[in-house]
PDB file of C-alpha atoms and ligand atoms in Angstrom:
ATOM      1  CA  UNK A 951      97.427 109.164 124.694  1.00  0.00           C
ATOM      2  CA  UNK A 952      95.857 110.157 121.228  1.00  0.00           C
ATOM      3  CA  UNK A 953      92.795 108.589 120.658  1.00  0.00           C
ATOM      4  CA  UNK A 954      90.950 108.180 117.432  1.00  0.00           C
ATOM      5  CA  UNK A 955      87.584 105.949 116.270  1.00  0.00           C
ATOM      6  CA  UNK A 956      89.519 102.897 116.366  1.00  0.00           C
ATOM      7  CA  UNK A 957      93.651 103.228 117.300  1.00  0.00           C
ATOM      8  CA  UNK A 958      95.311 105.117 120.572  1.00  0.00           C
ATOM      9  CA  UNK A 959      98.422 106.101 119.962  1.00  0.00           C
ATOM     10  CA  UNK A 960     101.198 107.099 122.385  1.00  0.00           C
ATOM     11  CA  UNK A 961     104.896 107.113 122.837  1.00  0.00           C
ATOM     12  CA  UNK A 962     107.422 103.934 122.264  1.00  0.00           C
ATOM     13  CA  UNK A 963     108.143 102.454 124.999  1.00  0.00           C
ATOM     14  CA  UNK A 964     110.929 100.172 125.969  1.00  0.00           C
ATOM     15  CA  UNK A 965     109.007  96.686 125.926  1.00  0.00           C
ATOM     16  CA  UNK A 966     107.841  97.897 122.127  1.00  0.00           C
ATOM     17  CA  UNK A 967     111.310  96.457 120.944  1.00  0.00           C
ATOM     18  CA  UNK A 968     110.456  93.280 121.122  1.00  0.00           C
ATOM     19  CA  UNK A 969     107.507  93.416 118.980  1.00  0.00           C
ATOM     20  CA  UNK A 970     109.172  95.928 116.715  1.00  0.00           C
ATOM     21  CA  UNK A 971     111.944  93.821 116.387  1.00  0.00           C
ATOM     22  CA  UNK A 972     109.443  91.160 114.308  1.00  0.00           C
ATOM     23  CA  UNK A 973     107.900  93.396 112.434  1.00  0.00           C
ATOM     24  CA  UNK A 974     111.268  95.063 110.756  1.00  0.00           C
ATOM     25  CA  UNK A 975     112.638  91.107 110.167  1.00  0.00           C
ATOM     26  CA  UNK A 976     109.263  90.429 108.068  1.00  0.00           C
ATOM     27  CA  UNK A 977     110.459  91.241 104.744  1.00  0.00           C
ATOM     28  CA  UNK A 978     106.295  91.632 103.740  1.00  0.00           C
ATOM     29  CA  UNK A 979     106.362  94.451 105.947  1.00  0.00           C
ATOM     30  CA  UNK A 980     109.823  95.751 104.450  1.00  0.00           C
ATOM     31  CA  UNK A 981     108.715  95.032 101.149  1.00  0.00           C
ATOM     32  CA  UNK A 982     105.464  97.536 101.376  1.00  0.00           C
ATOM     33  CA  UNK A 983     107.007 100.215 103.655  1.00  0.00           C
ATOM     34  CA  UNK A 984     110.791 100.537 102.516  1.00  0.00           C
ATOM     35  CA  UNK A 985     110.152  99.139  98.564  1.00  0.00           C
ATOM     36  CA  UNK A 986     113.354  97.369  99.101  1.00  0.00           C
ATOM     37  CA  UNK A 987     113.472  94.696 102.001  1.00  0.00           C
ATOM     38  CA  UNK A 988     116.062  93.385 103.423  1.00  0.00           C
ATOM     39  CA  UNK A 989     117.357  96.903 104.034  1.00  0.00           C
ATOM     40  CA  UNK A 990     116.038  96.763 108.130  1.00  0.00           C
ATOM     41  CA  UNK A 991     116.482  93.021 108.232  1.00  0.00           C
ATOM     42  CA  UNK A 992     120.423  93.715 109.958  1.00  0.00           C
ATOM     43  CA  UNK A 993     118.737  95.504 112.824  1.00  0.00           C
ATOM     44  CA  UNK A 994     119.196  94.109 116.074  1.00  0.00           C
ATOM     45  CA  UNK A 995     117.283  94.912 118.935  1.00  0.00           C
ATOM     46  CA  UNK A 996     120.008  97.004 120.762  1.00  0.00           C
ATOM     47  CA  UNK A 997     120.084  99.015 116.992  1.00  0.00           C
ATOM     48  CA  UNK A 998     115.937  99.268 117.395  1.00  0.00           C
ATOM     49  CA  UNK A 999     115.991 100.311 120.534  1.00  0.00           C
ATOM     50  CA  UNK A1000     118.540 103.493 119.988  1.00  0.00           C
ATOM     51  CA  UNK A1001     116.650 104.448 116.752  1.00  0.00           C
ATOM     52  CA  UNK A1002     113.062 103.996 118.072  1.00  0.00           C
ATOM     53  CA  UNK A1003     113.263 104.871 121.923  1.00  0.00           C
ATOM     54  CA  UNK A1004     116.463 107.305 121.782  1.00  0.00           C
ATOM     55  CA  UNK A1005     115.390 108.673 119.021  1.00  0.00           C
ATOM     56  CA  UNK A1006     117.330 111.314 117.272  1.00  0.00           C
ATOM     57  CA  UNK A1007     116.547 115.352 117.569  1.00  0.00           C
ATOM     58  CA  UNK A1008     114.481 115.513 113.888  1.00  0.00           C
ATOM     59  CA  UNK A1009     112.694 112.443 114.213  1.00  0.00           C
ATOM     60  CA  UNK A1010     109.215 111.866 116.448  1.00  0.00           C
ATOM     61  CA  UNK A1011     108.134 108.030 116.771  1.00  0.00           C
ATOM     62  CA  UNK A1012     105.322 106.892 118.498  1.00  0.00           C
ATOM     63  CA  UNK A1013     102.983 103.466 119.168  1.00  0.00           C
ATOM     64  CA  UNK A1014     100.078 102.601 117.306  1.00  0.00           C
ATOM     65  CA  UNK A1015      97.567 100.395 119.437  1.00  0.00           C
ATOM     66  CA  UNK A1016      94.212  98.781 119.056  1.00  0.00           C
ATOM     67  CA  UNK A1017      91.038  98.864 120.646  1.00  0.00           C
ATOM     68  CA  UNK A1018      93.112  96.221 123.577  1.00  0.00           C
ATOM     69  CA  UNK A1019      95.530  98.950 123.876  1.00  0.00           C
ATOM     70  CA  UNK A1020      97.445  95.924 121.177  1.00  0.00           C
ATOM     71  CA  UNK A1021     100.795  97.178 119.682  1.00  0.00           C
ATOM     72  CA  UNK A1022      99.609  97.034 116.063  1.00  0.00           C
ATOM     73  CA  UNK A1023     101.865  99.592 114.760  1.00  0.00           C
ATOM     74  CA  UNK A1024     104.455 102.790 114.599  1.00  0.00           C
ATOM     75  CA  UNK A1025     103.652 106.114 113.463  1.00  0.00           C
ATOM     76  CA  UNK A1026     105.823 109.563 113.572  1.00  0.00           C
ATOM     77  CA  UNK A1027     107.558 112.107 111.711  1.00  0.00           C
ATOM     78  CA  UNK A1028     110.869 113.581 110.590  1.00  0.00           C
ATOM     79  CA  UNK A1029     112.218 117.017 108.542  1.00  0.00           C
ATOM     80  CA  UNK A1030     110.978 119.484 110.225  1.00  0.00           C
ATOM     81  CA  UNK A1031     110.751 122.748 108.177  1.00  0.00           C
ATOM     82  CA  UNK A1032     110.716 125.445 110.984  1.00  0.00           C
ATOM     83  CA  UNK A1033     109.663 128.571 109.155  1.00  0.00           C
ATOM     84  CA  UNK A1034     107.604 126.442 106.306  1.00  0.00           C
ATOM     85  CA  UNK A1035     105.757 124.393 109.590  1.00  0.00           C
ATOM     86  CA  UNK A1036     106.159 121.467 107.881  1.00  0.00           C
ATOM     87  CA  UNK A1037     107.117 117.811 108.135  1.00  0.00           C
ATOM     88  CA  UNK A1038     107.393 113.926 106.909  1.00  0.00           C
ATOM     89  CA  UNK A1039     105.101 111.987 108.153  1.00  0.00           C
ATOM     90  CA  UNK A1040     105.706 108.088 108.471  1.00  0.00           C
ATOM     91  CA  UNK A1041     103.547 104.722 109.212  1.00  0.00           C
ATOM     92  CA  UNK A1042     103.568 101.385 109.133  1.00  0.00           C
ATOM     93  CA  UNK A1043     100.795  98.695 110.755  1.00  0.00           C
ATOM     94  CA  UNK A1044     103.859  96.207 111.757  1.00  0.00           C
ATOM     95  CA  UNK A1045     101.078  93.811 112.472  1.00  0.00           C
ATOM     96  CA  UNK A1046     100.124  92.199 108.684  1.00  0.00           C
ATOM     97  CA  UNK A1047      96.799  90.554 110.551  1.00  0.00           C
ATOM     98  CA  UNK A1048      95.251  94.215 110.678  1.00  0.00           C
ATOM     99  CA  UNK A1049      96.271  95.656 107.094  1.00  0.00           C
ATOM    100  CA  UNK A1050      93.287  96.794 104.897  1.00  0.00           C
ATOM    101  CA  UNK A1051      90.798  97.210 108.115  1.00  0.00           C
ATOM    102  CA  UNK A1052      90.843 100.643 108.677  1.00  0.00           C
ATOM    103  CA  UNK A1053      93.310 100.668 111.240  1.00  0.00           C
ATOM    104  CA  UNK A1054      96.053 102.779 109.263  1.00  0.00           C
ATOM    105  CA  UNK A1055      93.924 105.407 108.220  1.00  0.00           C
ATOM    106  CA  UNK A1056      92.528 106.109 111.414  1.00  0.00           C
ATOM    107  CA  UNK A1057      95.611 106.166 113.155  1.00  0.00           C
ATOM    108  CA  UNK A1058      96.796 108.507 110.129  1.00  0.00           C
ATOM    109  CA  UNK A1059      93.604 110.697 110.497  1.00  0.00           C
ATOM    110  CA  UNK A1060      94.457 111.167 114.668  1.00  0.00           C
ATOM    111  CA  UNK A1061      97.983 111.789 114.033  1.00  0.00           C
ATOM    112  CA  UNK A1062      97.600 114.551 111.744  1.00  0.00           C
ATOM    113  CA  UNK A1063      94.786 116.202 113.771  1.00  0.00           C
ATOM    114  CA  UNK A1064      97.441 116.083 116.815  1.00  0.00           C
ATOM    115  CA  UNK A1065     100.466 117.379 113.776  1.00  0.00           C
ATOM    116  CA  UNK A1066      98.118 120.426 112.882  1.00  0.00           C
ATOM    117  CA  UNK A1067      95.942 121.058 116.042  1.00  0.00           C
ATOM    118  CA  UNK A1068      99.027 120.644 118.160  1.00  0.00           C
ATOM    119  CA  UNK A1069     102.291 121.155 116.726  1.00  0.00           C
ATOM    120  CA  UNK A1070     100.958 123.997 114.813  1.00  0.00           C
ATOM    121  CA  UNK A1071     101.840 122.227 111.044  1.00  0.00           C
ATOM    122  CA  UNK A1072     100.602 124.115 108.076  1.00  0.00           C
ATOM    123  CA  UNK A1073     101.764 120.870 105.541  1.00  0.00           C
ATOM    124  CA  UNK A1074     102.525 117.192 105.981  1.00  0.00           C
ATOM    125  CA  UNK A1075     104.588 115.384 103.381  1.00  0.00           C
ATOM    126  CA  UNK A1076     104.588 111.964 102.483  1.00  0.00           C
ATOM    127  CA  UNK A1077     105.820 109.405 100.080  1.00  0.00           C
ATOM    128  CA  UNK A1078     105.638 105.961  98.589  1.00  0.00           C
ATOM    129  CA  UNK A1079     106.091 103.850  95.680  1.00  0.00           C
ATOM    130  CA  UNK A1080     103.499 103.201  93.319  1.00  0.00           C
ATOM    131  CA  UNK A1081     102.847  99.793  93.983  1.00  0.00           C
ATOM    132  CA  UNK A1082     101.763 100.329  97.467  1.00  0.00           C
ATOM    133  CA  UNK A1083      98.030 100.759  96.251  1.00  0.00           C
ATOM    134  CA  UNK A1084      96.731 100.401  99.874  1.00  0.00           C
ATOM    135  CA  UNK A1085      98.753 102.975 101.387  1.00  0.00           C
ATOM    136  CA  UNK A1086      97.918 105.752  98.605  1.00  0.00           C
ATOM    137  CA  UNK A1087      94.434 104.178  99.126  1.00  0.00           C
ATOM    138  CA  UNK A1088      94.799 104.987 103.107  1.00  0.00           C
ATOM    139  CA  UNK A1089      96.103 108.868 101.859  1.00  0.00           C
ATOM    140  CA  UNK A1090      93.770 109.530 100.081  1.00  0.00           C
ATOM    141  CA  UNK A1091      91.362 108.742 102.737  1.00  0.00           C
ATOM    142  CA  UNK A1092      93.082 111.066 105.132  1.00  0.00           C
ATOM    143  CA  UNK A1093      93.075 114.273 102.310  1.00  0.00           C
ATOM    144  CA  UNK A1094      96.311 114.008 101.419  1.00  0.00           C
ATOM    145  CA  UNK A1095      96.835 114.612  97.744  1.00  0.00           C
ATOM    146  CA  UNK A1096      99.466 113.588  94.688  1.00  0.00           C
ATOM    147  CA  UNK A1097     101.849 115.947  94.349  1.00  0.00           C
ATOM    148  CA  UNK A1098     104.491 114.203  91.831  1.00  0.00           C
ATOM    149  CA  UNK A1099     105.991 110.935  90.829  1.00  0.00           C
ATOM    150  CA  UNK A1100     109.805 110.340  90.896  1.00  0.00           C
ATOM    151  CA  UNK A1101     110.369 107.949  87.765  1.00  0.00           C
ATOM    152  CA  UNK A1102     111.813 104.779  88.858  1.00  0.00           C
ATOM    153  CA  UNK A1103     113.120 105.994  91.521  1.00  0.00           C
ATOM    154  CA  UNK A1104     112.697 103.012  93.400  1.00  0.00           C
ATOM    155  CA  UNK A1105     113.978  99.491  92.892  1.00  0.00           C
ATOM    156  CA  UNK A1106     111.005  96.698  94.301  1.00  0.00           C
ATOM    157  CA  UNK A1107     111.893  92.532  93.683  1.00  0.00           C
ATOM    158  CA  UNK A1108     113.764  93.427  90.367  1.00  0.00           C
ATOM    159  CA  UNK A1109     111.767  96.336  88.950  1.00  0.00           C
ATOM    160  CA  UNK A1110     112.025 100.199  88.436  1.00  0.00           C
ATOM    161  CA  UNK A1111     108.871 101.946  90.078  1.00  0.00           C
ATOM    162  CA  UNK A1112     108.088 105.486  90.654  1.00  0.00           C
ATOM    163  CA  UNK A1113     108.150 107.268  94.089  1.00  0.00           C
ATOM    164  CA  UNK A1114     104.597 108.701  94.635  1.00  0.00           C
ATOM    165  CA  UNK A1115     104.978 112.013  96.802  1.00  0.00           C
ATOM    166  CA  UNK A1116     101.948 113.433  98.769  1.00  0.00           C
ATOM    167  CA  UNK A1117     100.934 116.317 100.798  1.00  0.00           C
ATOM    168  CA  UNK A1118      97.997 117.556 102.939  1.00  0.00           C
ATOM    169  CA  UNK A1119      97.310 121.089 103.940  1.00  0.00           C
ATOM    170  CA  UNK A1120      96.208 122.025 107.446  1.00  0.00           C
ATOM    171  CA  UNK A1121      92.747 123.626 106.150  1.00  0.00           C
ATOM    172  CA  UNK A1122      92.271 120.945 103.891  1.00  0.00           C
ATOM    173  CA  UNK A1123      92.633 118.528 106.619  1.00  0.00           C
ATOM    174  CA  UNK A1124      90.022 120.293 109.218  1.00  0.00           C
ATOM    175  CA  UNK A1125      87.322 120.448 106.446  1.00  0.00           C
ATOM    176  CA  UNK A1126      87.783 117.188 105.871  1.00  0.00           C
ATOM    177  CA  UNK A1127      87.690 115.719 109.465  1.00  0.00           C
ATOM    178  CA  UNK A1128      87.578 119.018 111.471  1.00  0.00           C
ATOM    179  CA  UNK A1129      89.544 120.052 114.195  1.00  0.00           C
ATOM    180  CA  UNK A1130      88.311 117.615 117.456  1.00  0.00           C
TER     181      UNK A1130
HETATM  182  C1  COA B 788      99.760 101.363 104.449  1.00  0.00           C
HETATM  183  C2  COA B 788      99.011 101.051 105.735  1.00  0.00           C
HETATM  184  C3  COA B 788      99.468 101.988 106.844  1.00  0.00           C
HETATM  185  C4  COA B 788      97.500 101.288 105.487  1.00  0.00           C
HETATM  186  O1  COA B 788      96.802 100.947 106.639  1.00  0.00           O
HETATM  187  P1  COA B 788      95.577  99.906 106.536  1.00  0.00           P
HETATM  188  O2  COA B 788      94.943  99.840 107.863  1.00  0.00           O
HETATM  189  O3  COA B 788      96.076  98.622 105.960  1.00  0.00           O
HETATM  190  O4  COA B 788      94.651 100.625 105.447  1.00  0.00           O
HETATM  191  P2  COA B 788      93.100 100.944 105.538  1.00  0.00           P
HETATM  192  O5  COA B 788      92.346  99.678 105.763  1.00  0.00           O
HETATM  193  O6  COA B 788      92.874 102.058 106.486  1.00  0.00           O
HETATM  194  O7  COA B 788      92.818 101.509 104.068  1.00  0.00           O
HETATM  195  C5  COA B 788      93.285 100.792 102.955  1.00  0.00           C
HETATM  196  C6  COA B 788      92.437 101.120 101.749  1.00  0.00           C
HETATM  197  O8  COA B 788      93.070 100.550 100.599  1.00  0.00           O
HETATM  198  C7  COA B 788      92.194  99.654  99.972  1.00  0.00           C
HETATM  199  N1  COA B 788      93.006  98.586  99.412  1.00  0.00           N
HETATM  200  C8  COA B 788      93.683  97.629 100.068  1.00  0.00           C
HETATM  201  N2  COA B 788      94.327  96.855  99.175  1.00  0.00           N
HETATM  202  C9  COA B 788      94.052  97.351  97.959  1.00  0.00           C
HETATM  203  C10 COA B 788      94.411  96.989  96.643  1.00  0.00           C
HETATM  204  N3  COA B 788      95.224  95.959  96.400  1.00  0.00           N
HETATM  205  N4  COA B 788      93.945  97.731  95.602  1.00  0.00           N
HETATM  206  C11 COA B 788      93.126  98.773  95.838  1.00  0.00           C
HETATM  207  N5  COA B 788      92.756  99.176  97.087  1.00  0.00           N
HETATM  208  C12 COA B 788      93.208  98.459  98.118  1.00  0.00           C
HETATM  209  C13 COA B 788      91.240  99.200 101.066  1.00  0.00           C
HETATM  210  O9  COA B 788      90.049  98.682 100.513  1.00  0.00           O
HETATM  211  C14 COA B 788      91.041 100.520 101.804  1.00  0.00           C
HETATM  212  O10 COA B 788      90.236 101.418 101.087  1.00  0.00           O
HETATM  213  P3  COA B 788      88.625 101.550 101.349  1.00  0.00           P
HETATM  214  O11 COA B 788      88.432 101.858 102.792  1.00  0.00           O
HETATM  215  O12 COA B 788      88.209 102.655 100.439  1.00  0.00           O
HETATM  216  O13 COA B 788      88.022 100.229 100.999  1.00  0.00           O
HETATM  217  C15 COA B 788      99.227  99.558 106.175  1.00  0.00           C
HETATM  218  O14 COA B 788      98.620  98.696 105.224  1.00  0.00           O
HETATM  219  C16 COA B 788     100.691  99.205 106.305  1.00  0.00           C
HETATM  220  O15 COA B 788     101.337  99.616 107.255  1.00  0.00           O
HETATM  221  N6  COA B 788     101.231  98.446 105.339  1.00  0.00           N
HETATM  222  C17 COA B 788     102.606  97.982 105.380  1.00  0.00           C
HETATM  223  C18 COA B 788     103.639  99.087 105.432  1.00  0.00           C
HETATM  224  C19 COA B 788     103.335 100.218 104.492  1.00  0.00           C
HETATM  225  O16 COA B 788     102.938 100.029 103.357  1.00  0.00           O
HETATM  226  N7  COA B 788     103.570 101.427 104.995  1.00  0.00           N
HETATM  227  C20 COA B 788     103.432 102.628 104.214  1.00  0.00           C
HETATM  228  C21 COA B 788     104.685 102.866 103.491  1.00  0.00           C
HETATM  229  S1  COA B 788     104.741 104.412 102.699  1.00  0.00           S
END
């Protein structure tokens, strides 16, 4: 278990569907995190389960809690870039009752300690789109830093937007929250 100031986080576990399940039929939480809801709404549970639990080789998910050890939220990362120690990182607080409190970017600020100090990452990559003002808010908080715009590259509740794409160095990261 990872713990930070105010999230644990650890792996999915099987009775994490059910909760998960909610979160990816709320087309709020769609709207923010995919910028084009209902695109998860067809999931069922047995689909969840496979992608979340199973898993596949290139992609790491994990739990987000509370301070009650609460499932608030899911956190991971995919493309791993061997020889460039790199990778996508990915969150979402599935639990709309705890947006804008701090919870996201702490779990964001343990998770990448664990990505550098653990898995050895020199770079994490994100993205969104440039409506999502809270989560670029949330990146910025962690370090991470704009590193282009895709022009309408995304297609939110009948509008164009552009993709926002970020990145955070290892060093950058450690003088920023340090290493422990
Ligand atoms: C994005 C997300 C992970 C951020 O986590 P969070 O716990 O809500 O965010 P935090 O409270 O840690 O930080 C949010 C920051 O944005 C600010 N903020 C929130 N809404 C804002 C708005 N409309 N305009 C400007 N700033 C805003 C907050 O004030 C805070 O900054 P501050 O600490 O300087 O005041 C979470 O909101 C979430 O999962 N949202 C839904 C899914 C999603 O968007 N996922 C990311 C997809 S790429």
């Amino acid at each position: 278990m990872l713990k930070g100031q105010k999230t644990s986080i650890r792996p999915m576990e099987d009775d994490d569907i059910d909760t998960m399940y909610q979160w990816y039929n709320d087309q709020e939480v769609n709207l923010w995190s995919s910028g084009a809801w209902p695109l998860n709404t067809l999931q069922s549970k047995d689909q969840l389960a496979v992608k979340f639990l199973d898993g596949s080789p290139d992609m790491y998910r994990y739990a987000i809690l509370d301070e009650s050890d609460l499932l608030i939220g899911s956190i991971g990362f995919k493309d791993v870039n061997m020889p460039g120690r790199s990778a996508t990182l990915y969150v979402v607080i599935g639990d709309k009752t705890y947006w804008g409190k701090g919870y996201g970017t702490d779990a964001l600020i343990t998770f990448s300690r664990f990505l550098f100090a653990q898995w050895n990452f020199h770079r994490i990559s994100l993205d969104t789109w440039d409506g999502n003002v809270r989560a670029i808010r949330a990146y910025e908080k962690v370090g991470f830093k704009l590193e282009g715009r895709q022009r309408e590259a995304r297609f939110v509740l009948g509008n164009y937007h552009d993709a926002i794409l970020m990145g955070l160095l290892r060093e950058e990261f450690f003088s920023l929250h340090g290493k422990l």
